[in-house]
Short mmCIF file of C-alpha atoms in Angstrom, two decimals:
data_model
loop_
_atom_site.label_atom_id
_atom_site.label_comp_id
_atom_site.label_asym_id
_atom_site.label_seq_id
_atom_site.Cartn_x
_atom_site.Cartn_y
_atom_site.Cartn_z
CA MET A 1 0.00 -0.02 0.00
CA ALA A 2 2.85 2.40 0.85
CA VAL A 3 4.56 1.70 -2.50
CA VAL A 4 1.36 2.22 -4.38
CA LEU A 5 0.60 5.57 -2.62
CA ALA A 6 4.17 6.79 -3.12
CA SER A 7 4.03 5.85 -6.77
CA ALA A 8 0.68 7.57 -7.24
CA LEU A 9 2.03 10.68 -5.64
CA ILE A 10 5.03 10.75 -7.97
CA PHE A 11 2.76 10.30 -10.99
CA MET A 12 0.56 13.18 -9.69
CA LEU A 13 3.58 15.44 -9.44
CA ILE A 14 4.78 14.59 -12.95
CA ALA A 15 1.51 13.97 -14.91
CA GLY A 16 -1.16 15.50 -12.74
CA PRO A 17 -4.25 13.82 -11.24
CA ALA A 18 -5.07 12.08 -14.56
CA GLY A 19 -1.67 10.40 -14.64
CA ALA A 20 -1.98 9.27 -11.06
CA LEU A 21 -5.49 7.87 -11.70
CA LEU A 22 -4.29 5.99 -14.76
CA TYR A 23 -1.48 4.50 -12.71
CA VAL A 24 -3.81 3.43 -9.94
CA LEU A 25 -6.22 1.82 -12.41
CA GLN A 26 -3.68 0.05 -14.51
CA ALA A 27 -0.96 -0.93 -11.95
CA GLY A 28 -1.97 0.12 -8.45
CA ILE A 29 -5.03 -2.11 -8.12
CA PHE A 30 -3.16 -5.00 -9.59
CA SER A 31 -0.28 -4.46 -7.14
CA LEU A 32 -2.71 -4.76 -4.23
CA ALA A 33 -4.78 -7.63 -5.58
CA LEU A 34 -1.97 -10.00 -6.62
CA PRO A 35 -0.43 -10.46 -3.11
CA ARG A 36 -3.87 -10.86 -1.68
CA PHE A 37 -4.76 -13.73 -3.97
CA LEU A 38 -1.32 -15.26 -3.51
CA ALA A 39 -1.93 -15.29 0.29
CA MET A 40 -5.28 -17.06 -0.25
CA GLY A 41 -3.48 -20.03 -1.85
CA GLY A 42 -4.46 -21.88 -4.94
CA GLY A 43 -1.29 -21.33 -6.93
CA ALA A 44 0.50 -18.53 -8.67
CA ALA A 45 -1.33 -18.94 -12.09
CA ARG A 46 -4.76 -18.74 -10.41
CA ALA A 47 -3.69 -15.76 -8.32
CA LEU A 48 -2.44 -13.92 -11.47
CA ALA A 49 -5.66 -14.65 -13.40
CA SER A 50 -7.75 -13.45 -10.49
CA ALA A 51 -5.74 -10.26 -10.05
CA VAL A 52 -6.05 -9.51 -13.81
CA ALA A 53 -9.79 -10.12 -13.63
CA VAL A 54 -10.25 -7.67 -10.76
CA THR A 55 -8.09 -5.07 -12.48
CA VAL A 56 -9.96 -5.40 -15.81
CA ALA A 57 -13.38 -5.30 -13.96
CA VAL A 58 -12.43 -2.07 -12.17
CA ILE A 59 -11.08 -0.46 -15.31
CA THR A 60 -14.16 -1.46 -17.25
CA VAL A 61 -16.47 0.11 -14.73
CA ALA A 62 -14.39 3.28 -14.69
CA ALA A 63 -14.26 3.44 -18.48
CA VAL A 64 -18.02 2.99 -18.80
CA GLY A 65 -18.66 5.63 -16.14
CA TYR A 66 -16.27 8.03 -17.87
CA GLY A 67 -17.94 7.38 -21.22
CA ILE A 68 -21.43 8.03 -19.83
CA THR A 69 -20.46 11.26 -18.06
CA ARG A 70 -18.50 12.64 -20.99
CA GLY A 71 -20.72 11.25 -23.75
CA VAL A 72 -17.90 9.39 -25.49
CA THR A 73 -17.05 5.70 -26.07
CA ILE A 74 -13.74 3.99 -25.32
CA GLU A 75 -13.55 2.64 -28.84
CA GLY A 76 -14.01 6.14 -30.15
CA GLN A 77 -11.26 7.48 -27.91
CA VAL A 78 -8.85 4.72 -28.99
CA ALA A 79 -9.63 5.31 -32.63
CA GLU A 80 -9.06 9.04 -32.27
CA SER A 81 -5.71 8.39 -30.59
CA LEU A 82 -4.66 6.01 -33.33
CA GLN A 83 -5.71 8.47 -36.02
CA THR A 84 -3.65 11.20 -34.35
CA SER A 85 -0.60 8.89 -34.42
CA ILE A 86 -1.27 8.05 -38.09
CA SER A 87 -1.41 11.70 -39.00
CA GLN A 88 1.87 12.35 -37.26
CA ALA A 89 3.49 9.37 -39.04
CA VAL A 90 2.21 10.50 -42.42
CA GLN A 91 3.62 13.96 -41.86
CA LEU A 92 7.04 12.41 -41.01
CA TYR A 93 6.91 10.41 -44.26
CA GLU A 94 5.96 13.53 -46.23
CA LYS A 95 8.92 15.40 -44.87
CA SER A 96 11.27 12.49 -45.72
CA GLY A 97 10.19 12.75 -49.44
CA VAL A 98 7.40 10.16 -49.72
CA SER A 99 4.54 11.42 -51.87
CA GLY A 100 1.91 10.52 -54.48
CA THR A 101 0.75 6.97 -54.80
CA ASP A 102 3.28 5.59 -52.27
CA LEU A 103 1.99 8.01 -49.61
CA ASP A 104 -1.67 7.12 -50.35
CA GLU A 105 -0.97 3.40 -50.11
CA LEU A 106 0.93 3.97 -46.86
CA ARG A 107 -1.97 5.97 -45.39
CA GLU A 108 -4.49 3.23 -46.46
CA GLY A 109 -2.40 0.60 -44.83
CA MET A 110 -2.11 2.52 -41.60
CA ASP A 111 -5.87 3.13 -41.56
CA ARG A 112 -6.50 -0.63 -41.93
CA ALA A 113 -3.98 -1.33 -39.19
CA ALA A 114 -5.62 1.27 -36.91
CA LYS A 115 -9.06 -0.22 -37.49
CA THR A 116 -7.78 -3.69 -36.54
CA LEU A 117 -5.98 -2.33 -33.45
CA ALA A 118 -9.11 -0.56 -32.34
CA GLN A 119 -11.05 -3.87 -32.57
CA LEU A 120 -8.32 -5.76 -30.68
CA TYR A 121 -7.72 -3.09 -28.03
CA PRO A 122 -9.56 -5.01 -25.23
CA SER A 123 -7.63 -8.23 -25.67
CA LEU A 124 -4.29 -6.48 -26.22
CA PHE A 125 -4.91 -4.48 -23.08
CA ILE A 126 -5.54 -7.61 -21.04
CA VAL A 127 -2.45 -9.28 -22.56
CA GLY A 128 -0.40 -6.27 -21.61
CA ILE A 129 -1.57 -6.33 -17.96
CA THR A 130 -1.03 -10.09 -17.75
CA LEU A 131 2.50 -9.88 -19.24
CA ALA A 132 3.46 -7.12 -16.78
CA GLY A 133 2.04 -9.02 -13.83
CA GLY A 134 3.46 -12.31 -14.99
CA LEU A 135 6.99 -10.86 -15.29
CA ASN A 136 6.67 -9.41 -11.77
CA LEU A 137 5.53 -12.80 -10.55
CA LEU A 138 8.46 -14.56 -12.17
CA LEU A 139 10.87 -12.09 -10.48
CA LEU A 140 9.13 -12.72 -7.20
CA GLN A 141 9.50 -16.46 -7.59
CA ARG A 142 13.16 -16.02 -8.45
CA PHE A 143 14.21 -13.67 -5.67
CA GLY A 144 11.49 -14.30 -3.08
CA ARG A 145 13.37 -17.11 -1.27
CA ARG A 146 16.34 -14.80 -0.82
CA LEU A 147 14.01 -12.37 0.93
CA GLY A 148 12.65 -15.10 3.24
CA PHE A 149 9.39 -16.10 1.57
CA ALA A 150 8.33 -18.36 -1.28
CA VAL A 151 5.53 -17.92 -3.86
CA PRO A 152 2.92 -20.73 -3.64
CA GLY A 153 2.53 -23.10 -6.50
CA GLY A 154 4.94 -24.81 -8.89
CA SER A 155 7.52 -23.33 -11.26
CA PHE A 156 6.62 -21.73 -14.54
CA GLY A 157 7.51 -24.89 -16.34
CA THR A 158 4.46 -26.65 -14.89
CA TYR A 159 1.88 -24.20 -16.21
CA ARG A 160 -1.01 -25.81 -18.08
CA ASN A 161 -4.31 -24.50 -19.42
CA PRO A 162 -7.61 -26.32 -18.79
CA ASP A 163 -8.31 -28.85 -21.54
CA HIS A 164 -11.75 -27.38 -22.30
CA LEU A 165 -10.15 -24.03 -23.20
CA VAL A 166 -9.67 -25.40 -26.73
CA TRP A 167 -13.36 -24.89 -27.44
CA LEU A 168 -13.00 -21.11 -27.21
CA PRO A 169 -10.71 -20.68 -30.25
CA ILE A 170 -12.73 -23.31 -32.13
CA CYS A 171 -16.02 -21.44 -31.56
CA ALA A 172 -14.39 -18.11 -32.20
CA GLY A 173 -13.03 -19.35 -35.55
CA PHE A 174 -16.51 -20.44 -36.67
CA ALA A 175 -17.98 -17.17 -35.40
CA LEU A 176 -15.77 -15.26 -37.88
CA LEU A 177 -17.84 -16.75 -40.70
CA ALA A 178 -20.93 -14.84 -39.45
CA GLY A 179 -19.79 -11.73 -41.18
CA HIS A 180 -21.26 -9.46 -38.43
CA ASP A 181 -18.96 -6.61 -37.31
CA VAL A 182 -19.68 -7.01 -33.56
CA VAL A 183 -19.42 -10.85 -33.71
CA THR A 184 -16.19 -10.56 -35.66
CA ALA A 185 -14.68 -8.12 -33.11
CA VAL A 186 -15.61 -10.42 -30.18
CA ALA A 187 -14.29 -13.49 -31.98
CA LEU A 188 -10.98 -11.80 -32.80
CA ASN A 189 -10.49 -10.76 -29.20
CA VAL A 190 -11.23 -14.28 -28.03
CA LEU A 191 -8.65 -15.65 -30.54
CA VAL A 192 -5.98 -13.19 -29.33
CA LEU A 193 -6.59 -14.04 -25.63
CA THR A 194 -6.68 -17.79 -26.10
CA GLY A 195 -3.70 -17.69 -28.45
CA PHE A 196 -1.79 -15.82 -25.78
CA LEU A 197 -2.73 -18.41 -23.16
CA TYR A 198 -1.47 -21.18 -25.46
CA PHE A 199 1.68 -19.23 -26.16
CA ILE A 200 2.27 -19.15 -22.36
CA GLN A 201 1.68 -22.94 -22.21
CA GLY A 202 4.08 -23.40 -25.14
CA MET A 203 6.73 -21.40 -23.30
CA ALA A 204 6.20 -23.40 -20.16
CA ILE A 205 6.76 -26.58 -22.15
CA ILE A 206 9.95 -25.18 -23.62
CA ILE A 207 11.23 -24.04 -20.18
CA HIS A 208 10.46 -27.45 -18.81
CA LEU A 209 12.47 -29.17 -21.59
CA PHE A 210 15.26 -26.68 -21.22
CA ASP A 211 15.50 -27.52 -17.47
CA ARG A 212 15.23 -31.26 -18.07
CA HIS A 213 18.08 -31.31 -20.60
CA ALA A 214 20.19 -28.56 -18.97
CA VAL A 215 20.15 -26.38 -22.12
CA PRO A 216 22.92 -23.61 -21.86
CA ALA A 217 21.80 -20.10 -20.96
CA PHE A 218 23.10 -18.73 -24.30
CA LEU A 219 20.65 -20.90 -26.31
CA ARG A 220 17.80 -19.86 -24.01
CA TYR A 221 18.49 -16.15 -24.48
CA LEU A 222 18.81 -16.71 -28.19
CA LEU A 223 15.33 -18.20 -28.31
CA TYR A 224 13.96 -15.20 -26.31
CA PHE A 225 15.58 -12.85 -28.78
CA LEU A 226 14.10 -14.66 -31.70
CA LEU A 227 10.67 -14.62 -30.14
CA PHE A 228 11.01 -10.84 -29.73
CA VAL A 229 11.90 -10.16 -33.43
CA GLN A 230 10.05 -12.98 -35.23
CA ALA A 231 6.23 -13.05 -34.94
CA TYR A 232 5.86 -16.38 -36.79
CA LEU A 233 7.94 -18.07 -34.11
CA VAL A 234 5.42 -16.72 -31.50
CA VAL A 235 2.59 -18.37 -33.45
CA ALA A 236 4.68 -21.62 -33.61
CA VAL A 237 5.08 -21.59 -29.85
CA ALA A 238 1.34 -21.01 -29.38
CA LEU A 239 0.60 -23.98 -31.66
CA PHE A 240 3.09 -26.03 -29.65
CA GLY A 241 1.13 -25.17 -26.47
CA LEU A 242 -2.16 -26.16 -28.15
CA LEU A 243 -0.81 -29.45 -29.38
CA ASP A 244 0.19 -30.29 -25.78
CA LEU A 245 -3.52 -31.13 -25.27
CA TRP A 246 -2.96 -34.31 -27.39
CA GLY A 247 0.84 -34.71 -27.31
CA ASN A 248 1.40 -34.31 -23.49
CA PHE A 249 5.02 -33.29 -24.04
CA ARG A 250 5.75 -33.17 -20.31
CA ARG A 251 5.37 -36.66 -18.88
CA PRO A 252 4.07 -37.40 -16.35
CA ARG A 253 0.93 -35.37 -17.14
CA ILE A 254 1.01 -31.82 -15.70
CA PRO A 255 -2.20 -30.92 -13.85
CA THR A 256 -4.26 -27.83 -14.83
CA ASN A 257 -3.19 -24.64 -13.08
CA LEU A 258 -6.28 -22.42 -13.61
#
């Protein structure tokens, strides 16, 4: 609580009340919820998922309340912000000498990308919060014992999604055939979230195999670098995590964490 209050004060001095409020909503609530759920038991993965759920619920209520009082929508705010970024990028390209047909094609491509990002904003936001919280949790697991306490639950290499989760991407894939804008947006967000969860499971399998076969640290960091620069490898890891449902690459069978 003291760290959250001190951080909010710093944000208030730097960015004003709005900056402090954004920090509290995006990080402060999560910082208080995660240790609470860890103390309740049930494992690190379940505590992380619960903390993310609480944070997203509070942010959703705050966003809806803000939209009602100001007469705006969150999707509209996101789209406006993206269009501002696109306009700035186009101006930079114009100053660098790009013009004519090339500039028009570039603007059209950016507009399509902005539309897609506006649709995927909810799932990308949840993924961002989960990644930030997960990295903090991994650091806590790594250094917690040195500070005299241990995080409940197994190591990251034992993470496994529930088997029935596979029905979500299957249903979302069929929903894309409906051709309805709202249904398509919901289905795309579901695919992003489930794809992220299976990417996490794929990474857990890889870490488990690395530990089992004592893979050198250099090769591990090389894989992390390739994942950072190569999107297709991220998709391959997610498919690897999905195939674990049938392949069970970690024997004996790893129990579900969530």
